[in-house]
Short mmCIF file of C-alpha atoms in Angstrom, two decimals:
data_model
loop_
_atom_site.label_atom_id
_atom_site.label_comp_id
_atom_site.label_asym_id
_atom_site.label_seq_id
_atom_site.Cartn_x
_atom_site.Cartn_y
_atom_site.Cartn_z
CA UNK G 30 -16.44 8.66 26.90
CA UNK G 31 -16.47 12.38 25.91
CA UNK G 32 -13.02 12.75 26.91
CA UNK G 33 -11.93 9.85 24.74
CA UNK G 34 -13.55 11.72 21.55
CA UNK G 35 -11.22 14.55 22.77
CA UNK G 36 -8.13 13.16 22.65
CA UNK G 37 -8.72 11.35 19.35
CA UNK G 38 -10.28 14.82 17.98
CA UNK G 39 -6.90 15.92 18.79
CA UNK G 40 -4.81 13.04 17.09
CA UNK G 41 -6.99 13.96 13.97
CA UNK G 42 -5.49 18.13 14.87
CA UNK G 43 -2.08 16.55 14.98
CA UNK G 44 -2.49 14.61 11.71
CA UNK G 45 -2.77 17.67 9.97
CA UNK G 46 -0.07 19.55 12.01
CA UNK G 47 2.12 17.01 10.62
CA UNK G 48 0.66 17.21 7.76
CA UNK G 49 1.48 20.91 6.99
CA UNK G 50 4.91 20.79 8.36
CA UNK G 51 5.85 17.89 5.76
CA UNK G 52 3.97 20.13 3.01
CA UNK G 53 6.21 23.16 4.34
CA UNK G 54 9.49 21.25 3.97
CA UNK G 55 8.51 19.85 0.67
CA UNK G 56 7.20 22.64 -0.77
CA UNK G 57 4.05 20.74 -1.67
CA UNK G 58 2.15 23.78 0.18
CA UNK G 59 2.66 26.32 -2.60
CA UNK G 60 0.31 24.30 -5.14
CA UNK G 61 -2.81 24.24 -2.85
CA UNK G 62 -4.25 27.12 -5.29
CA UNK G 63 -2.88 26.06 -8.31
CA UNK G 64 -5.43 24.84 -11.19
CA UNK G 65 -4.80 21.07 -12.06
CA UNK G 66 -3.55 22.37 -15.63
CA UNK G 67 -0.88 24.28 -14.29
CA UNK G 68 -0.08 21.76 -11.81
CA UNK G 69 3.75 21.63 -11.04
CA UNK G 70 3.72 18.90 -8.51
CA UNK G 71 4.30 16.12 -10.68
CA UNK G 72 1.54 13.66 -9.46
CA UNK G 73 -0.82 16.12 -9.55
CA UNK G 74 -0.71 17.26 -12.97
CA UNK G 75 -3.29 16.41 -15.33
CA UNK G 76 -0.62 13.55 -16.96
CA UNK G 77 -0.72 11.71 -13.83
CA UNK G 78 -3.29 8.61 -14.38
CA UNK G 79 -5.27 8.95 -11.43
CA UNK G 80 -6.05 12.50 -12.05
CA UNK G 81 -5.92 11.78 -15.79
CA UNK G 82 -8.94 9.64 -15.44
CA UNK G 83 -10.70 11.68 -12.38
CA UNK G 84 -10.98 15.02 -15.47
CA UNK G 85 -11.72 12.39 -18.42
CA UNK G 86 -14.44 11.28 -16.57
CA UNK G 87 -15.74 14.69 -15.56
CA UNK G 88 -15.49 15.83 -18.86
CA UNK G 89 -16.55 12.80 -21.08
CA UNK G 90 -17.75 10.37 -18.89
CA UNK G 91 -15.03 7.85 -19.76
CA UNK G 92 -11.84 7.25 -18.35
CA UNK G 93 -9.68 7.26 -21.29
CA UNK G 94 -10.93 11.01 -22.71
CA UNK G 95 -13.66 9.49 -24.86
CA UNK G 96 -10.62 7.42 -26.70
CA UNK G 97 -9.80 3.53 -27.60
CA UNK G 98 -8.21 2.61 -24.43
CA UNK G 99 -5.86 3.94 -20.97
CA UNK G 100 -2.87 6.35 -22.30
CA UNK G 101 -0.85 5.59 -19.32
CA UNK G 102 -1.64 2.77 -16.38
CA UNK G 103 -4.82 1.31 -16.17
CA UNK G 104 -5.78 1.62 -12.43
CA UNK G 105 -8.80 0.91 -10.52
CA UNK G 106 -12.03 3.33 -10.93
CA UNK G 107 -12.65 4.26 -7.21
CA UNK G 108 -9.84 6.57 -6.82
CA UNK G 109 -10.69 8.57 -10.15
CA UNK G 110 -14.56 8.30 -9.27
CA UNK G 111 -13.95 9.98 -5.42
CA UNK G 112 -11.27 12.79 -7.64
CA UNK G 113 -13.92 13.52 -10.02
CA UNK G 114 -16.56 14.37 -7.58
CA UNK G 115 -14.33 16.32 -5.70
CA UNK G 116 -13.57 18.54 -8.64
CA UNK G 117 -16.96 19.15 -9.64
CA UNK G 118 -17.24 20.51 -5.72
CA UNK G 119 -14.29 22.78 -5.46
CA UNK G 120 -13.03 22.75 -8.88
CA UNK G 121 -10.16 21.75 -10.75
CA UNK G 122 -7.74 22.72 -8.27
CA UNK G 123 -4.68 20.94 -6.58
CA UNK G 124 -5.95 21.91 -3.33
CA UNK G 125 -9.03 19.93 -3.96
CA UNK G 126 -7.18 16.24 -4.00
CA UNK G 127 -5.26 17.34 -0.86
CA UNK G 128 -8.50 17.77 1.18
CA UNK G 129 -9.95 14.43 0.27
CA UNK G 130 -6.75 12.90 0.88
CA UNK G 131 -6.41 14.57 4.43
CA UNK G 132 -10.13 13.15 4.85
CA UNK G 133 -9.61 9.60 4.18
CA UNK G 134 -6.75 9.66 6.78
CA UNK G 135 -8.85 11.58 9.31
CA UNK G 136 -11.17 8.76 8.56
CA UNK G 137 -8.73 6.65 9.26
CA UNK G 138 -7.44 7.24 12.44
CA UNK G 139 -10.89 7.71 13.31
CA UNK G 140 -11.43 4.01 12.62
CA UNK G 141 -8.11 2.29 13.43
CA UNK G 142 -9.22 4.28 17.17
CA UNK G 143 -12.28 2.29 16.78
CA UNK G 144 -10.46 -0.86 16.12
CA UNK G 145 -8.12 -0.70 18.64
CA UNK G 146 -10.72 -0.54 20.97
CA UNK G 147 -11.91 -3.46 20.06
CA UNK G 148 -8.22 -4.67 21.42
CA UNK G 149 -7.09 -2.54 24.42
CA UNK G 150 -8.53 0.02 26.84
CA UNK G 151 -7.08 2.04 29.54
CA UNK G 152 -5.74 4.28 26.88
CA UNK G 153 -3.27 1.89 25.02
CA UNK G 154 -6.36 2.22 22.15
CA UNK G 155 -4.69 5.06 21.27
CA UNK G 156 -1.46 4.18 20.40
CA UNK G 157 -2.15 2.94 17.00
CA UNK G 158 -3.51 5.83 15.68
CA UNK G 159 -1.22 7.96 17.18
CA UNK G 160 2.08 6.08 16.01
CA UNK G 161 -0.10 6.31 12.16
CA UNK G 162 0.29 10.24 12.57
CA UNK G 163 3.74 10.24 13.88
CA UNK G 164 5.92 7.29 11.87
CA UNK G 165 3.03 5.81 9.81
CA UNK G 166 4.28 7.51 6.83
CA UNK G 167 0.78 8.22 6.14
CA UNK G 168 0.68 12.28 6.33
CA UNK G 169 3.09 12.55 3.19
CA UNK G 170 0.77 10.85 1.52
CA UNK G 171 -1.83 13.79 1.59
CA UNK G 172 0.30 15.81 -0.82
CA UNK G 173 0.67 12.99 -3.29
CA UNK G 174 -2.16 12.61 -5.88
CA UNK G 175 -2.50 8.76 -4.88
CA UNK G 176 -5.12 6.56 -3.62
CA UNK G 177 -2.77 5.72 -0.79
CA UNK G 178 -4.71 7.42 1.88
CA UNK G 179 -8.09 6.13 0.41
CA UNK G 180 -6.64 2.19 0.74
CA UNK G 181 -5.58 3.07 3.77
CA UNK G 182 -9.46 4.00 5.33
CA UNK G 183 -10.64 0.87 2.76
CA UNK G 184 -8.85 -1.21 4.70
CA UNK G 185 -9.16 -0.49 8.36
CA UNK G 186 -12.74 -0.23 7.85
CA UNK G 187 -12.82 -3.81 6.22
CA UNK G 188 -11.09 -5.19 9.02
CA UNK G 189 -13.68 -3.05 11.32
CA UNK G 190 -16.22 -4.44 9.98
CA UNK G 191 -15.65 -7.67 9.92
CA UNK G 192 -14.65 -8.04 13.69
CA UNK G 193 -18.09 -6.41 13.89
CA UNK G 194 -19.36 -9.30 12.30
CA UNK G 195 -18.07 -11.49 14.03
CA UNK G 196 -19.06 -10.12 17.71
CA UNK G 197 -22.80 -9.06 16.35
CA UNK G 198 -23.23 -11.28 12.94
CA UNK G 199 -25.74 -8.42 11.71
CA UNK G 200 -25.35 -8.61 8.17
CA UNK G 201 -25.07 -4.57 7.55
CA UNK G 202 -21.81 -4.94 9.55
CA UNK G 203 -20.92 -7.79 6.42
CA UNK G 204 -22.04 -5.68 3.43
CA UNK G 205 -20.08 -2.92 4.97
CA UNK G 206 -16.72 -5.26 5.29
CA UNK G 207 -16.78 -6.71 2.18
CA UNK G 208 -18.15 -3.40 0.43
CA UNK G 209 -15.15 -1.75 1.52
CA UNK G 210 -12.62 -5.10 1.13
CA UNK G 211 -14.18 -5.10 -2.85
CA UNK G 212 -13.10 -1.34 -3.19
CA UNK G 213 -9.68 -2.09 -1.59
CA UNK G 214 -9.33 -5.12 -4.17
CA UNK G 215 -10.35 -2.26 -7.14
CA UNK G 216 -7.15 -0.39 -6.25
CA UNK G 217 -4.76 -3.05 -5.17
CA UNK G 218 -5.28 -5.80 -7.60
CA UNK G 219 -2.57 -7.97 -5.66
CA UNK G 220 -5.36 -8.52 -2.98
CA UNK G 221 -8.01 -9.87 -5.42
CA UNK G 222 -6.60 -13.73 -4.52
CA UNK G 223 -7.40 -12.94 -0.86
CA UNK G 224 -10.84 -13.16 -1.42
CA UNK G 225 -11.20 -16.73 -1.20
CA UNK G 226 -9.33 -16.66 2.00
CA UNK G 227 -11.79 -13.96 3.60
CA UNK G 228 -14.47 -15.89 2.48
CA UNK G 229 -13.48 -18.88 4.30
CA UNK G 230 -11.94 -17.28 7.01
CA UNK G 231 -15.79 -15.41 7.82
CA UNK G 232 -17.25 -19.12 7.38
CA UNK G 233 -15.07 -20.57 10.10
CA UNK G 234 -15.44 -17.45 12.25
CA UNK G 235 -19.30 -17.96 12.32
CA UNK G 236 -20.00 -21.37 11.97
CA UNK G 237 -19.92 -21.92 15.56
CA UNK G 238 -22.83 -19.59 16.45
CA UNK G 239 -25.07 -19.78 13.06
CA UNK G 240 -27.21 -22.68 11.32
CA UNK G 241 -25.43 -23.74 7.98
CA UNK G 242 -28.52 -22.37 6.57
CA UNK G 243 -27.44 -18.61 7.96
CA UNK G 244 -23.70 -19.51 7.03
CA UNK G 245 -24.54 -20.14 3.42
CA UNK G 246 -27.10 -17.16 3.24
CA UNK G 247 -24.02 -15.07 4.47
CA UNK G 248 -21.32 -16.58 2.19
CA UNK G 249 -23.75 -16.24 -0.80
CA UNK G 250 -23.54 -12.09 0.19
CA UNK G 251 -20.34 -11.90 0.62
CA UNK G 252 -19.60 -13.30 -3.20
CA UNK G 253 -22.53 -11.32 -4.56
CA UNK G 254 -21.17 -7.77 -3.19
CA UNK G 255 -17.53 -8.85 -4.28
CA UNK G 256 -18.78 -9.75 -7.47
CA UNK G 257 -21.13 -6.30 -7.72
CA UNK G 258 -17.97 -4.46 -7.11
CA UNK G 259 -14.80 -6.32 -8.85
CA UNK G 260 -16.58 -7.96 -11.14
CA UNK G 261 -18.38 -5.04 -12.80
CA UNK G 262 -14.98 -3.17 -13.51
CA UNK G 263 -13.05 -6.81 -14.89
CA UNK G 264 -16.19 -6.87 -17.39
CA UNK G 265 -15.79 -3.22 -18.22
CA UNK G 266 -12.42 -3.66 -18.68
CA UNK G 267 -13.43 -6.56 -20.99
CA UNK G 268 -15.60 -4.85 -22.91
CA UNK G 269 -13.73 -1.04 -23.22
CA UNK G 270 -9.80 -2.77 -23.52
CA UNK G 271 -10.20 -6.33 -23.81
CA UNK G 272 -8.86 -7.47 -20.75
CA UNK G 273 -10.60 -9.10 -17.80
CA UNK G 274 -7.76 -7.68 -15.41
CA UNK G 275 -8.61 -4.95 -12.61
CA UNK G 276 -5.58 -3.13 -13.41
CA UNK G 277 -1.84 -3.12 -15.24
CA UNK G 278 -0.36 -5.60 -13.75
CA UNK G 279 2.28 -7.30 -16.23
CA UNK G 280 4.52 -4.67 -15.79
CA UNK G 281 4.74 -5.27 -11.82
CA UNK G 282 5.50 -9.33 -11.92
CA UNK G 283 8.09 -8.44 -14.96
CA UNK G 284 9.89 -6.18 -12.74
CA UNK G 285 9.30 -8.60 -9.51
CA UNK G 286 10.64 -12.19 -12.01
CA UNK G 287 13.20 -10.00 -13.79
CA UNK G 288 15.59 -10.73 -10.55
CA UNK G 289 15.73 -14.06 -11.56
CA UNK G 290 18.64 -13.19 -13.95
CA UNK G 291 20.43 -11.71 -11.38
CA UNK G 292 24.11 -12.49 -11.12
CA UNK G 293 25.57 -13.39 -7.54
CA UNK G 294 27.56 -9.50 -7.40
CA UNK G 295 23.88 -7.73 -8.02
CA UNK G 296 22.22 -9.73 -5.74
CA UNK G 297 24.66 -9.59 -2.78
CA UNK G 298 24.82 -5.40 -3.78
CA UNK G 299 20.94 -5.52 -3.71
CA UNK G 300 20.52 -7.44 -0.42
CA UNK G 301 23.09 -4.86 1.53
CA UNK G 302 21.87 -2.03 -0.10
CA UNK G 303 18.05 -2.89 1.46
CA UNK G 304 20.04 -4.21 4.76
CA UNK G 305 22.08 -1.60 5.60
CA UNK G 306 21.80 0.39 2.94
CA UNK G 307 24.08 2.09 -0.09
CA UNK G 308 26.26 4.11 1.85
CA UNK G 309 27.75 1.44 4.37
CA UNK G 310 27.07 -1.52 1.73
CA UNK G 311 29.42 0.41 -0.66
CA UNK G 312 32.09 0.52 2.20
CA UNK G 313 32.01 -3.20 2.70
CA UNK G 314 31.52 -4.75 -0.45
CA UNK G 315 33.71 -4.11 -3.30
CA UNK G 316 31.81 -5.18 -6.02
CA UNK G 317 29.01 -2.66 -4.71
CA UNK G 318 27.87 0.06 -7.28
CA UNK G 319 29.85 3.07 -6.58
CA UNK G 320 27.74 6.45 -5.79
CA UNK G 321 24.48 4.45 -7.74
CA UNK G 322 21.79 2.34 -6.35
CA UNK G 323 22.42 -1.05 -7.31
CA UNK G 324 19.71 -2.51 -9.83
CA UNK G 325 16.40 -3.71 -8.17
CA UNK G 326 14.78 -5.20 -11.07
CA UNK G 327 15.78 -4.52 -15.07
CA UNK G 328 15.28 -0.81 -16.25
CA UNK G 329 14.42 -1.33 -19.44
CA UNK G 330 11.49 -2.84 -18.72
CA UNK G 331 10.12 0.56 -17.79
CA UNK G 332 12.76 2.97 -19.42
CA UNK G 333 11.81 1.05 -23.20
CA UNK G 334 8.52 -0.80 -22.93
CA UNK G 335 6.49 0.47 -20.38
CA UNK G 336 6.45 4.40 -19.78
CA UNK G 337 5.57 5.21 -23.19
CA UNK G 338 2.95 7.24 -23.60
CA UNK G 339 -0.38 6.65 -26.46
CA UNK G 340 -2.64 3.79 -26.37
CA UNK G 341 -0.56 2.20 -29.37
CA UNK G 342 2.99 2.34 -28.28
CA UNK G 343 6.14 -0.18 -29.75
CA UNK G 344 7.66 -3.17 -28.36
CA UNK G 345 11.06 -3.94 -28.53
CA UNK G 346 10.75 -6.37 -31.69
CA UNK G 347 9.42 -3.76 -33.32
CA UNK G 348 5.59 -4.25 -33.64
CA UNK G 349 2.94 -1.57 -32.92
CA UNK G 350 0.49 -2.85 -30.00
CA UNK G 351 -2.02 -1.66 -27.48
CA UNK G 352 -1.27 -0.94 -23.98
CA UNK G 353 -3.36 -3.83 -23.13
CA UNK G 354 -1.55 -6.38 -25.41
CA UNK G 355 2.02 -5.06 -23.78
CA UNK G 356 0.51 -5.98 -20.77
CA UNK G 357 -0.48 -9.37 -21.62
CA UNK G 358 3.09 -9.90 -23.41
CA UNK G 359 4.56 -8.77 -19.80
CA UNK G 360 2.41 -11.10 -17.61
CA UNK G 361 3.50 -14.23 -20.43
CA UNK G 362 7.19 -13.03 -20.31
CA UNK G 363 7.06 -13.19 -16.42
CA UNK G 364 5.60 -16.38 -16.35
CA UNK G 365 8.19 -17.91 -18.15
CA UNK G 366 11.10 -15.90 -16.29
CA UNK G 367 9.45 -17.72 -12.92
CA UNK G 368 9.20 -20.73 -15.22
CA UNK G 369 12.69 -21.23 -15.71
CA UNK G 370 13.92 -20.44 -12.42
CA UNK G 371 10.79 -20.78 -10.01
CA UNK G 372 13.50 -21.49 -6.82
CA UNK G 373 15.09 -18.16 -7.37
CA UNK G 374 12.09 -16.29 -7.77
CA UNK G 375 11.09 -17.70 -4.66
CA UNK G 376 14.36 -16.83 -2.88
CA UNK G 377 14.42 -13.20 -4.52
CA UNK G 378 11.47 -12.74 -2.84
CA UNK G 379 13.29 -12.53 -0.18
CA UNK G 380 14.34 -8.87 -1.17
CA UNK G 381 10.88 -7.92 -1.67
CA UNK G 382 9.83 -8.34 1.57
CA UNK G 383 12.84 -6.59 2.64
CA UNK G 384 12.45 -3.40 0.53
CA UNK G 385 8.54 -3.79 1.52
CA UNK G 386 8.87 -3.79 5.07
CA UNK G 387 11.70 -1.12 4.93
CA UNK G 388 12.03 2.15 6.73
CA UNK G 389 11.57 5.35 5.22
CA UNK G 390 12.04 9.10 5.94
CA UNK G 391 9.40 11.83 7.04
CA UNK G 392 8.40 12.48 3.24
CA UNK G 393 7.67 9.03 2.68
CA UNK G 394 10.66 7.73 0.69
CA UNK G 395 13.07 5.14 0.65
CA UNK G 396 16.43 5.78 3.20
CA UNK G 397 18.24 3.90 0.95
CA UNK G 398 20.55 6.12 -0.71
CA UNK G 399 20.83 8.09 2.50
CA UNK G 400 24.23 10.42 3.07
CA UNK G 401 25.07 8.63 -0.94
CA UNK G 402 27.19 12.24 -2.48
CA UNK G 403 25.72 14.22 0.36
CA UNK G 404 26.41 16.10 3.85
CA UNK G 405 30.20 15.53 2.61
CA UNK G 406 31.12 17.87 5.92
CA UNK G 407 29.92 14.37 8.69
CA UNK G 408 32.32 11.90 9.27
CA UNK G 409 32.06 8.76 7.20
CA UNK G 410 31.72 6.95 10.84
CA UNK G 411 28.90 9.67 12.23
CA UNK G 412 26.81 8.98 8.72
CA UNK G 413 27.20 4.96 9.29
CA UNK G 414 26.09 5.38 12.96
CA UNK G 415 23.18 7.38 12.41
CA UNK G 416 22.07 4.73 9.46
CA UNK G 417 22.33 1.93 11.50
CA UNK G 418 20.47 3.71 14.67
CA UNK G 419 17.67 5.05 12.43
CA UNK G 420 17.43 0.53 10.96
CA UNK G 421 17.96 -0.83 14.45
CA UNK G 422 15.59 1.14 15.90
CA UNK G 423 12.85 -0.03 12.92
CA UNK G 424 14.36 -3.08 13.53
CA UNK G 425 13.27 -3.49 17.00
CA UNK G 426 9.27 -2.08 15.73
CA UNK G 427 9.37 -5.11 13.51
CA UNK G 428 10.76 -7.18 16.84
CA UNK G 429 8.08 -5.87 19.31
CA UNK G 430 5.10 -6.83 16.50
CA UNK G 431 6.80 -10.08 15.87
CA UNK G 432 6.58 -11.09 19.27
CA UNK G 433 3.01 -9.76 19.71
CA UNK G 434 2.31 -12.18 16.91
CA UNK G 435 3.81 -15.13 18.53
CA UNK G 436 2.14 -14.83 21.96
CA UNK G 437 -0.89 -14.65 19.94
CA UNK G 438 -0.74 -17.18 16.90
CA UNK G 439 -3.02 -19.32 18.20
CA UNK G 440 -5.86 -16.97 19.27
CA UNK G 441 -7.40 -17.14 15.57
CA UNK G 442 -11.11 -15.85 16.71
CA UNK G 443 -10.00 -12.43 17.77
CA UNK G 444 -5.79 -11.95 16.39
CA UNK G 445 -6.78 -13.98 13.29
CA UNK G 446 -8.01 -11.58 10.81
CA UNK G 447 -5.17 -9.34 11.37
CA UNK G 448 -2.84 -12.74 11.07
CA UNK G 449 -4.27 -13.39 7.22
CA UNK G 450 -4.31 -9.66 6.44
CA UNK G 451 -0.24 -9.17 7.37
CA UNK G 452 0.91 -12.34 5.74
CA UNK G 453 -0.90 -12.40 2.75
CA UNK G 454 -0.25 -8.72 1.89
CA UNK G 455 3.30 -9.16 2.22
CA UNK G 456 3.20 -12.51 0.37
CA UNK G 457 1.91 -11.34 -3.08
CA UNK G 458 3.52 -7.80 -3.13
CA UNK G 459 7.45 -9.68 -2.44
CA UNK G 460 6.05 -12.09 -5.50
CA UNK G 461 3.97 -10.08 -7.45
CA UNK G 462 4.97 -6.59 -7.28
CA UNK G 463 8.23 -4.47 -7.26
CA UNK G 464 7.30 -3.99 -3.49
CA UNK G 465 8.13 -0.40 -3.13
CA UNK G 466 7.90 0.58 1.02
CA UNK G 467 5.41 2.90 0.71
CA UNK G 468 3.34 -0.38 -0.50
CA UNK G 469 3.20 -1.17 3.26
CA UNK G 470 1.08 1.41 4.45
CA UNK G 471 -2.10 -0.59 4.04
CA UNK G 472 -1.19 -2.56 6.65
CA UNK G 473 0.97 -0.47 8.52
CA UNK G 474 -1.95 0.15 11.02
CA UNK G 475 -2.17 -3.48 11.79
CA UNK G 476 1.54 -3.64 12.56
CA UNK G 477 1.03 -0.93 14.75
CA UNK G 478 -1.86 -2.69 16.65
CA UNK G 479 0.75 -5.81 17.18
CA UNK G 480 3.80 -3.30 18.19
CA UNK G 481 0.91 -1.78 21.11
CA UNK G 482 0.40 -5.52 22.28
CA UNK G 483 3.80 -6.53 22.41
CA UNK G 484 4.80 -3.27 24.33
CA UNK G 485 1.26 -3.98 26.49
CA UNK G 486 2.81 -7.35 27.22
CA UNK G 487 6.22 -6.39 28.09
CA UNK G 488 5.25 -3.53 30.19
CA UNK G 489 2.93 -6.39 32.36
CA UNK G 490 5.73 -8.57 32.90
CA UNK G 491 7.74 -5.61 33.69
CA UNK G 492 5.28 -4.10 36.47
CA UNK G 493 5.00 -7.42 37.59
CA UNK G 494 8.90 -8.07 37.94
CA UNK G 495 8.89 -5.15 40.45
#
């Protein structure tokens, strides 16, 4: 046992290895000692919501600087909250958000190690967390003042949790799950309409070993602690900025139903560009945008409407409204965008979960626009083979995981959980949400818990072949 807290002591050590290195090449490093106010990584600067909200609070006790309403996005509290007492430990400094973030992911490999034990042994437990430190994305995500890191810990210990529920049915291991699920909903609203899904998902999973009596007591916890936690903050929000939303959210589904106006040239540009991205998709289409990422939703939904600054900010007809109101206006402008063409927005959906499950580079972005103006000196045929090797190689991840689903789909008491958590997550962000990849990373420790299966699986049949 002591050996396996070595090894996973030293996962943690390689975390932040990694961690450094990224911060080295980015230059994030140099900003460690810099004072919030003087900030010039841009998500760590005191305009940045997040951290916006984290010194409002310290220094007013409100999120919005003691004024009328949010100045930029409305977000969830918890991020801001763990930011705020941070500061008041170490100060206002840059340095300070990097060492919570680099906490929350030691916390998380800590706990997907836990989890995956509840899976494999023999050592394959630690192949999820190690894959999280090495192509999980997550380490860039220290630098960034985001509550990235922070989902990513919510989450894994929700799932945790709950399988702890399930095996024990002590109701600490329940609080604890749906404690941390209710905090996960607070910063990614797009989860909230998974609740009712947990809910019934835990009632099925117990019913067979508890009296209905037990089952009820349990269900009515479960709704009280979600409702403790979620809705508290949607009758703040009521209250402070008179909406009962978590978060801003019209801007997201506006972006996600503006695709429905699409013409045939952007869509085929768009599809290619998240297949096999710009560089080769300009080579083989010719209505492809030359040297420019083709559109992925409309700009000036953002560019006009949405990034300006001020609680009161204009519209495009002209009238002077609160950020909440442009947010409501957004949500009823979607609706009727899906109204109109609800089979497209369906089928454009399509791209989301592309984009969403998409691979990205050791800083965390998009490949995309890979080689696009750049490294002019490679061969146009050495740039288009190392694109495709770098996507077929993802490709095959998403392969392994996929297969470790099937052999699996219909063991629901133990594979379940994990089943609900993949689909639904990528259902409502390739609806609901612009989808970016980083998105993923939530649930990119559950993937990684499949692609160890599948290679568990294969690797039997192999040895057994011989």
């Amino acid at each position: 046992m002591n050996s396996d807290y070595y090894v996973i002591s030293g996962i943690v050590v390689l975390a932040l290895v990694v961690a450094l290195v990224v911060a080295l090449e980015t230059g994030a490093i140099s900003d460690i000692f810099t004072p919030i106010a003087k900030a010039t990584t841009g998500s760590a600067s005191p305009q940045h919501s997040q951290v916006r909200e984290a010194v409002s609070f310290l220094n007013t006790g409100t999120f919005n600087n003691g004024g009328p309403g949010y100045t930029g996005m409305q977000r969830g509290p918890v991020y801001p909250l763990v930011l705020a007492a941070v500061f008041s430990l170490f100060g206002l400094y840059v340095g300070a958000i990097h060492i919570i973030n680099f906490l929350f992911l030691a916390l998380a490999i800590v706990f997907l190690w836990r989890l995956s034990k509840q899976y494999f042994k023999g050592g394959w437990e630690f192949i999820p967390p190690l894959a999280l430190v090495l192509v999980g994305r997550a380490t860039a995500r220290v630098w960034v003042a985001s509550y990235e890191t922070l989902t990513l810990f919510l989450s894994i210990l929700a799932i945790f949790a709950f399988l702890e529920y399930r095996s024990t049915g002590k109701t600490v291991w329940l609080v604890t799950g749906t404690a941390a699920f209710s905090l996960w909903v607070l910063e990614k609203p797009a989860a909230f309409y998974f609740i009712p899904v947990i809910l019934v998902f835990l009632v099925l999973w117990r019913r067979p070993y508890a009296s209905p009596k037990k089952v009820l007591t349990h269900s009515l916890i479960f709704l009280f602690v979600t409702a403790a936690f979620i809705g508290s903050w949607s009758l703040r929000n009521h209250r402070v900025i008179d909406t009962w939303q978590l978060g801003s959210g019209g801007h997201a589904v506006l972006l996600s139903s503006s695709q429905v106006d699409f013409n045939r040239e952007e869509l085929v540009s768009l599809g290619l560009s998240l297949s096999v991205g710009d560089f080769i998709g300009s080579r083989i289409y010719k209505h492809y945008p030359q040297n420019a990422k083709p559109k992925a939703w409309d700009p000036s939904i953002l560019d006009d409407r949405w990034y300006q600054q001020g609680w009161y900010v204009k519209d495009i007809d002209g009238s002077i409204i609160t950020k909440t109101e442009l947010d409501k206006r957004m949500y009823a402008e979607a609706v009727q965008n899906i109204k109109r063409r609800p089979m497209k927005f369906l089928l454009t959906g399509i791209f989301k979960f592309m984009r969403l499950n998409a691979p990205e580079n050791h800083r965390g972005q998009e490949i995309t626009h890979l080689f696009v103006g750049t490294y002019l000196e490679i061969p146009t045929a050495v740039k288009a083979a190392i694109i495709l090797f770098i996507r077929i190689i993802w490709f095959m991840f998403l392969v392994v995981v996929l297969y470790a689903m099937i052999k699996h789909i219909r063991d629901w008491s133990t594979w379940g959980i994990l089943f609900l958590v993949i689909f639904y997550y990528n259902g409502a962000h390739a609806l609901l949400t612009h989808a970016l990849a980083r998105y993923i990373l939530v649930i990119l420790p559950f993937y990684f818990i499949f692609f160890t299966e599948g290679v568990r699986i294969l690797y039997g049949k192999y040895t057994e072949a011989r």
